[in-house]
Short mmCIF file of C-alpha atoms in Angstrom, two decimals:
data_model
loop_
_atom_site.label_atom_id
_atom_site.label_comp_id
_atom_site.label_asym_id
_atom_site.label_seq_id
_atom_site.Cartn_x
_atom_site.Cartn_y
_atom_site.Cartn_z
CA MET A 1 -16.78 150.03 103.10
CA ASN A 2 -19.78 147.27 103.25
CA TYR A 3 -22.29 148.35 104.10
CA GLN A 4 -24.51 145.43 105.74
CA TRP A 5 -26.12 145.84 108.72
CA TYR A 6 -29.70 142.86 109.31
CA PRO A 7 -30.12 142.90 112.84
CA GLY A 8 -31.81 138.82 114.11
CA HIS A 9 -35.48 140.31 114.58
CA MET A 10 -36.03 142.13 111.17
CA THR A 11 -35.62 138.07 110.31
CA LYS A 12 -38.46 137.46 112.71
CA ALA A 13 -39.96 140.54 110.60
CA LYS A 14 -39.99 139.16 107.78
CA ARG A 15 -41.46 135.82 108.52
CA MET A 16 -44.51 137.49 110.49
CA MET A 17 -44.98 139.41 107.62
CA GLN A 18 -45.36 136.56 105.89
CA GLU A 19 -47.61 134.88 108.58
CA ASN A 20 -50.16 138.07 108.96
CA ILE A 21 -50.29 138.46 104.76
CA LYS A 22 -53.22 136.92 103.71
CA LEU A 23 -55.26 139.67 106.53
CA ILE A 24 -54.40 142.13 104.49
CA ASP A 25 -56.11 144.07 101.86
CA LEU A 26 -53.71 146.33 101.76
CA ILE A 27 -50.02 147.15 102.07
CA ILE A 28 -48.59 150.63 102.19
CA GLU A 29 -45.41 151.08 102.35
CA LEU A 30 -43.56 153.69 103.07
CA VAL A 31 -40.16 155.31 101.26
CA ASP A 32 -37.43 157.64 101.89
CA ALA A 33 -38.14 160.83 99.04
CA ARG A 34 -34.88 161.17 98.51
CA ALA A 35 -33.44 157.65 98.19
CA PRO A 36 -36.44 156.36 96.33
CA LEU A 37 -35.48 152.70 94.76
CA SER A 38 -32.66 152.76 97.34
CA SER A 39 -35.36 152.59 100.74
CA ARG A 40 -36.86 150.38 99.15
CA ASN A 41 -37.35 146.83 99.94
CA PRO A 42 -37.59 143.93 97.35
CA ASP A 43 -38.36 141.51 99.67
CA ILE A 44 -41.37 143.44 100.37
CA ASP A 45 -42.80 142.81 95.99
CA GLU A 46 -43.04 139.30 96.65
CA LEU A 47 -45.35 139.87 99.81
CA GLY A 48 -46.95 141.63 98.47
CA LYS A 49 -47.81 139.67 95.39
CA ASN A 50 -52.06 140.33 94.15
CA LYS A 51 -52.35 142.78 96.78
CA ALA A 52 -52.88 146.49 96.90
CA ARG A 53 -49.57 148.72 96.90
CA LEU A 54 -49.64 152.09 97.48
CA ILE A 55 -46.13 153.83 97.93
CA LEU A 56 -45.57 156.88 99.52
CA LEU A 57 -43.10 158.98 99.72
CA ASN A 58 -42.27 160.22 103.14
CA LYS A 59 -40.28 162.98 103.90
CA GLY A 60 -41.16 165.29 100.64
CA ASP A 61 -40.60 168.11 102.11
CA LEU A 62 -36.43 167.49 101.70
CA ALA A 63 -36.43 166.17 98.65
CA ASP A 64 -35.88 167.73 95.65
CA GLU A 65 -39.88 169.28 94.41
CA ARG A 66 -39.25 168.23 90.89
CA GLN A 67 -37.96 164.69 91.90
CA ASN A 68 -41.12 163.87 93.94
CA ARG A 69 -42.96 164.86 91.24
CA ALA A 70 -40.86 162.78 88.89
CA TRP A 71 -40.61 158.94 91.51
CA GLU A 72 -44.29 160.13 91.83
CA ALA A 73 -44.98 159.27 88.07
CA TYR A 74 -42.21 156.35 88.59
CA PHE A 75 -44.16 154.66 91.01
CA GLN A 76 -47.36 154.92 89.48
CA ALA A 77 -45.88 153.29 85.86
CA GLN A 78 -45.20 150.48 87.61
CA GLY A 79 -49.14 150.07 89.12
CA PHE A 80 -47.97 151.38 92.60
CA PHE A 81 -51.44 154.07 94.08
CA THR A 82 -48.32 157.12 95.63
CA ALA A 83 -47.89 159.87 97.66
CA CYS A 84 -45.88 162.62 98.10
CA LEU A 85 -46.13 163.74 101.87
CA ASP A 86 -44.19 164.45 105.23
CA ALA A 87 -45.49 162.38 107.74
CA ARG A 88 -45.72 165.37 110.71
CA LYS A 89 -48.26 166.89 109.14
CA ARG A 90 -51.72 166.66 109.73
CA ASN A 91 -53.33 168.00 106.51
CA ASP A 92 -50.81 165.73 104.34
CA ILE A 93 -51.98 162.87 105.52
CA LYS A 94 -55.55 164.22 104.74
CA GLN A 95 -55.20 162.43 101.53
CA ILE A 96 -54.05 159.36 102.82
CA SER A 97 -57.74 158.27 103.67
CA GLN A 98 -59.35 159.23 100.37
CA ILE A 99 -55.83 156.88 98.32
CA ILE A 100 -56.38 154.11 100.72
CA GLN A 101 -60.43 153.81 99.65
CA GLU A 102 -59.92 154.16 95.84
CA SER A 103 -56.98 151.49 95.86
CA CYS A 104 -59.47 148.93 97.59
CA ARG A 105 -62.43 150.13 95.74
CA GLU A 106 -61.81 146.36 93.72
CA LYS A 107 -61.99 144.52 97.19
CA THR A 108 -64.92 146.69 98.42
CA GLU A 109 -66.96 146.12 95.65
CA ARG A 110 -66.71 142.27 95.78
CA ASP A 111 -67.37 142.57 99.61
CA ARG A 112 -70.60 144.76 99.02
CA LYS A 113 -71.58 141.65 96.33
CA ARG A 114 -71.07 139.52 98.85
CA GLY A 115 -72.89 141.25 101.36
CA ILE A 116 -69.79 142.35 103.01
CA LEU A 117 -70.48 145.35 103.83
CA ASN A 118 -68.74 148.99 106.15
CA ARG A 119 -65.95 146.02 107.18
CA PRO A 120 -62.33 148.12 107.42
CA ILE A 121 -59.49 148.17 104.73
CA ARG A 122 -56.79 146.14 106.63
CA ALA A 123 -53.27 147.83 106.28
CA MET A 124 -49.58 145.87 106.41
CA VAL A 125 -47.43 149.18 106.76
CA ALA A 126 -43.97 147.87 106.04
CA GLY A 127 -40.67 150.00 105.15
CA ILE A 128 -37.25 149.98 106.11
CA PRO A 129 -35.71 151.32 109.44
CA ASN A 130 -36.47 154.92 109.68
CA VAL A 131 -38.12 156.09 107.06
CA GLY A 132 -41.14 157.85 109.13
CA LYS A 133 -43.62 154.13 109.37
CA SER A 134 -43.94 155.35 112.96
CA THR A 135 -44.61 158.96 112.05
CA PHE A 136 -47.10 158.38 110.02
CA ILE A 137 -49.55 156.17 111.76
CA ASN A 138 -49.39 158.37 114.91
CA SER A 139 -50.40 161.18 112.45
CA PHE A 140 -52.90 159.15 110.52
CA ALA A 141 -54.59 158.05 113.74
CA GLY A 142 -54.02 161.84 115.61
CA ARG A 143 -52.34 160.20 118.74
CA THR A 144 -49.71 157.46 119.80
CA CYS A 145 -50.31 154.38 118.54
CA ALA A 146 -46.69 153.20 117.63
CA LYS A 147 -43.28 154.28 119.20
CA THR A 148 -41.31 156.63 116.95
CA GLY A 149 -37.29 158.14 117.34
CA ASN A 150 -34.58 158.43 114.52
CA LYS A 151 -32.88 156.08 114.90
CA PRO A 152 -33.60 152.94 113.08
CA GLY A 153 -34.90 149.98 114.60
CA VAL A 154 -37.59 151.54 116.81
CA THR A 155 -40.26 149.52 115.79
CA LYS A 156 -40.03 145.27 117.25
CA GLY A 157 -42.78 144.06 117.09
CA LYS A 158 -45.84 143.91 115.21
CA GLN A 159 -49.69 145.94 116.25
CA TRP A 160 -52.95 146.53 115.00
CA ILE A 161 -54.37 149.39 115.14
CA ARG A 162 -57.75 151.17 113.89
CA LEU A 163 -57.96 154.09 112.85
CA ASN A 164 -60.99 154.74 112.26
CA LYS A 165 -64.31 152.13 110.88
CA GLN A 166 -63.08 151.92 107.68
CA VAL A 167 -59.52 151.20 108.25
CA GLU A 168 -57.22 148.94 110.51
CA LEU A 169 -53.37 149.22 110.13
CA LEU A 170 -50.63 146.17 111.08
CA ASP A 171 -47.92 148.18 112.09
CA THR A 172 -44.47 146.07 111.24
CA PRO A 173 -40.65 146.69 112.63
CA GLY A 174 -38.32 148.41 109.41
CA ILE A 175 -36.97 145.17 107.38
CA LEU A 176 -33.89 145.96 105.00
CA TRP A 177 -32.68 143.10 102.97
CA PRO A 178 -29.45 140.13 104.27
CA LYS A 179 -27.11 141.77 101.31
CA PHE A 180 -27.08 145.29 99.20
CA GLU A 181 -25.61 143.86 95.83
CA ASP A 182 -24.58 147.59 94.90
CA GLN A 183 -22.75 149.11 97.78
CA GLN A 184 -23.72 152.38 96.58
CA VAL A 185 -27.66 151.57 97.84
CA GLY A 186 -26.29 150.79 101.40
CA LEU A 187 -24.07 154.11 100.88
CA LYS A 188 -27.35 155.80 100.12
CA LEU A 189 -28.54 153.75 102.73
CA ALA A 190 -26.31 155.46 105.55
CA VAL A 191 -27.10 159.06 104.53
CA ILE A 192 -30.49 158.97 104.77
CA GLY A 193 -29.59 157.71 108.30
CA SER A 194 -31.61 153.94 107.71
CA ILE A 195 -28.10 152.14 109.15
CA ARG A 196 -26.65 152.43 112.74
CA GLU A 197 -24.25 155.14 112.82
CA GLU A 198 -22.25 153.27 115.07
CA LEU A 199 -20.99 150.88 111.79
CA LEU A 200 -20.57 154.25 109.62
CA VAL A 201 -16.83 156.09 109.35
CA GLU A 202 -18.11 158.88 108.72
CA GLU A 203 -16.06 160.78 106.79
CA GLU A 204 -16.38 158.24 103.90
CA LEU A 205 -19.85 158.97 103.46
CA CYS A 206 -19.63 162.82 103.87
CA MET A 207 -16.48 162.91 100.87
CA TRP A 208 -19.45 161.09 99.56
CA LEU A 209 -22.21 163.81 99.45
CA LEU A 210 -20.18 166.79 99.26
CA ALA A 211 -19.34 164.97 95.86
CA TYR A 212 -22.66 164.13 95.67
CA LEU A 213 -23.96 167.79 96.15
CA ARG A 214 -21.03 169.36 93.45
CA GLU A 215 -21.89 167.48 91.05
CA TYR A 216 -26.10 167.20 91.02
CA TYR A 217 -26.66 170.52 93.87
CA PRO A 218 -23.73 172.55 92.90
CA GLY A 219 -23.58 176.05 95.11
CA SER A 220 -26.16 174.63 97.79
CA VAL A 221 -22.85 173.61 99.54
CA GLU A 222 -20.73 176.91 98.95
CA LYS A 223 -24.33 178.56 100.07
CA ARG A 224 -23.96 176.41 103.19
CA TYR A 225 -20.69 176.91 103.91
CA GLN A 226 -19.12 179.95 102.33
CA VAL A 227 -16.43 177.07 101.31
CA GLN A 228 -15.75 177.22 97.85
CA GLU A 229 -16.62 173.44 96.06
CA THR A 230 -13.94 173.48 94.35
CA GLY A 231 -10.93 170.58 94.52
CA GLU A 232 -10.59 167.30 95.78
CA MET A 233 -13.38 165.99 98.96
CA PRO A 234 -10.95 165.98 101.38
CA GLU A 235 -9.41 169.91 101.12
CA VAL A 236 -13.38 170.65 101.46
CA LEU A 237 -14.59 168.97 104.15
CA GLU A 238 -11.13 170.07 105.10
CA ARG A 239 -11.83 174.21 104.50
CA ILE A 240 -15.67 173.43 105.26
CA ALA A 241 -14.15 172.07 109.28
CA LEU A 242 -11.45 174.65 109.57
CA VAL A 243 -14.78 177.77 108.73
CA ARG A 244 -17.09 176.09 111.35
CA GLY A 245 -14.24 175.63 114.00
CA CYS A 246 -14.18 171.77 113.56
CA VAL A 247 -10.55 171.94 114.63
CA GLN A 248 -8.45 169.89 116.95
CA LYS A 249 -6.25 170.94 119.98
CA GLY A 250 -2.98 170.69 117.98
CA GLY A 251 -5.25 173.59 115.57
CA GLY A 252 -5.63 171.41 112.40
CA PRO A 253 -8.36 170.51 111.01
CA ASP A 254 -11.06 167.32 113.11
CA PHE A 255 -12.78 165.75 109.99
CA GLU A 256 -14.60 163.59 111.71
CA ARG A 257 -16.75 165.63 113.41
CA ALA A 258 -17.14 169.21 110.55
CA ALA A 259 -17.86 165.06 107.89
CA PHE A 260 -21.06 164.45 111.45
CA LEU A 261 -22.00 168.90 110.54
CA VAL A 262 -22.88 167.46 107.43
CA THR A 263 -24.46 164.31 107.26
CA ASP A 264 -26.36 166.26 109.62
CA ASP A 265 -27.36 169.03 107.45
CA PHE A 266 -28.24 167.30 105.00
CA ARG A 267 -30.39 165.05 106.74
CA SER A 268 -32.42 168.92 108.37
CA GLY A 269 -32.70 170.29 105.07
CA ARG A 270 -30.31 172.67 106.06
CA LEU A 271 -28.39 172.06 102.65
CA GLY A 272 -31.50 172.47 100.84
CA ARG A 273 -33.95 169.83 99.21
CA VAL A 274 -31.34 166.87 97.66
CA THR A 275 -32.68 164.06 95.77
CA LEU A 276 -29.90 161.20 95.36
CA GLU A 277 -31.53 159.19 92.86
CA ILE A 278 -33.61 160.76 89.94
CA PRO A 279 -35.97 158.25 87.77
CA ALA A 280 -34.51 158.48 84.61
CA ALA A 281 -30.48 157.89 85.10
CA GLU A 282 -31.64 154.48 87.61
CA GLU A 283 -33.63 153.21 85.20
CA SER A 284 -31.06 153.46 82.62
CA GLY A 285 -28.19 152.56 85.16
CA GLU A 286 -26.51 156.30 84.33
CA GLN A 287 -26.31 157.41 87.88
CA ASP A 288 -23.32 156.30 89.54
CA GLY A 289 -24.06 159.39 91.91
#
């Protein structure tokens, strides 16, 4: 399957980011902690040259804790400020204000020397669809400022949000790059829910996920569904379908329903804390799952 999704409003969003970048001190980029590289938009690196950068690994509660730490170290080594969080939790959000101040310390000091005092840091919040930008903004502000939704493509226009005396945020629509050169990237984005469901073949996604879980998180499928993980992936999916009552009128397995069940369980964390990318493997190109 060829995974592509680049609606017109995303093209406009990129143009808007280019127009507004000169107003910005800091780019806060949200990525999905379960697929931190695949859920990054390479355009943001180009747009964000010479700006302070903060990468937030959101949905860290759903990702492998050990890999969360590895990814934080990976991005810090690239010169980014970084933090892992669950954007829905106020306690996780509290640490972000301090990191924002730290990331813009040089800029604040330059302002002070020029006699500019107490100007709020202006930060752009960016990221691909469905990584939790609006949830992060609302949690940070302590009020509903941005639309949220569990489908990609909810935020469609820019909005300035004054959080407090120290920080103003510019919310932007989620943007994806026009073409996934590596189809594995598209697959991972589909599995974590960053591509519209109507573009997907659910069984194909599910069998990729089952194969990945068997290799990197053995026992997780067996524990959740009480089925053996051995054999070809269609056989494993068939066992899950029959055990969970996903059957057609004639009694045969309903693969589509079973596949939806598995991917939904993954996205909800019911299959355990799973990360789909490992920093060392990604750097060396070894991980093809």
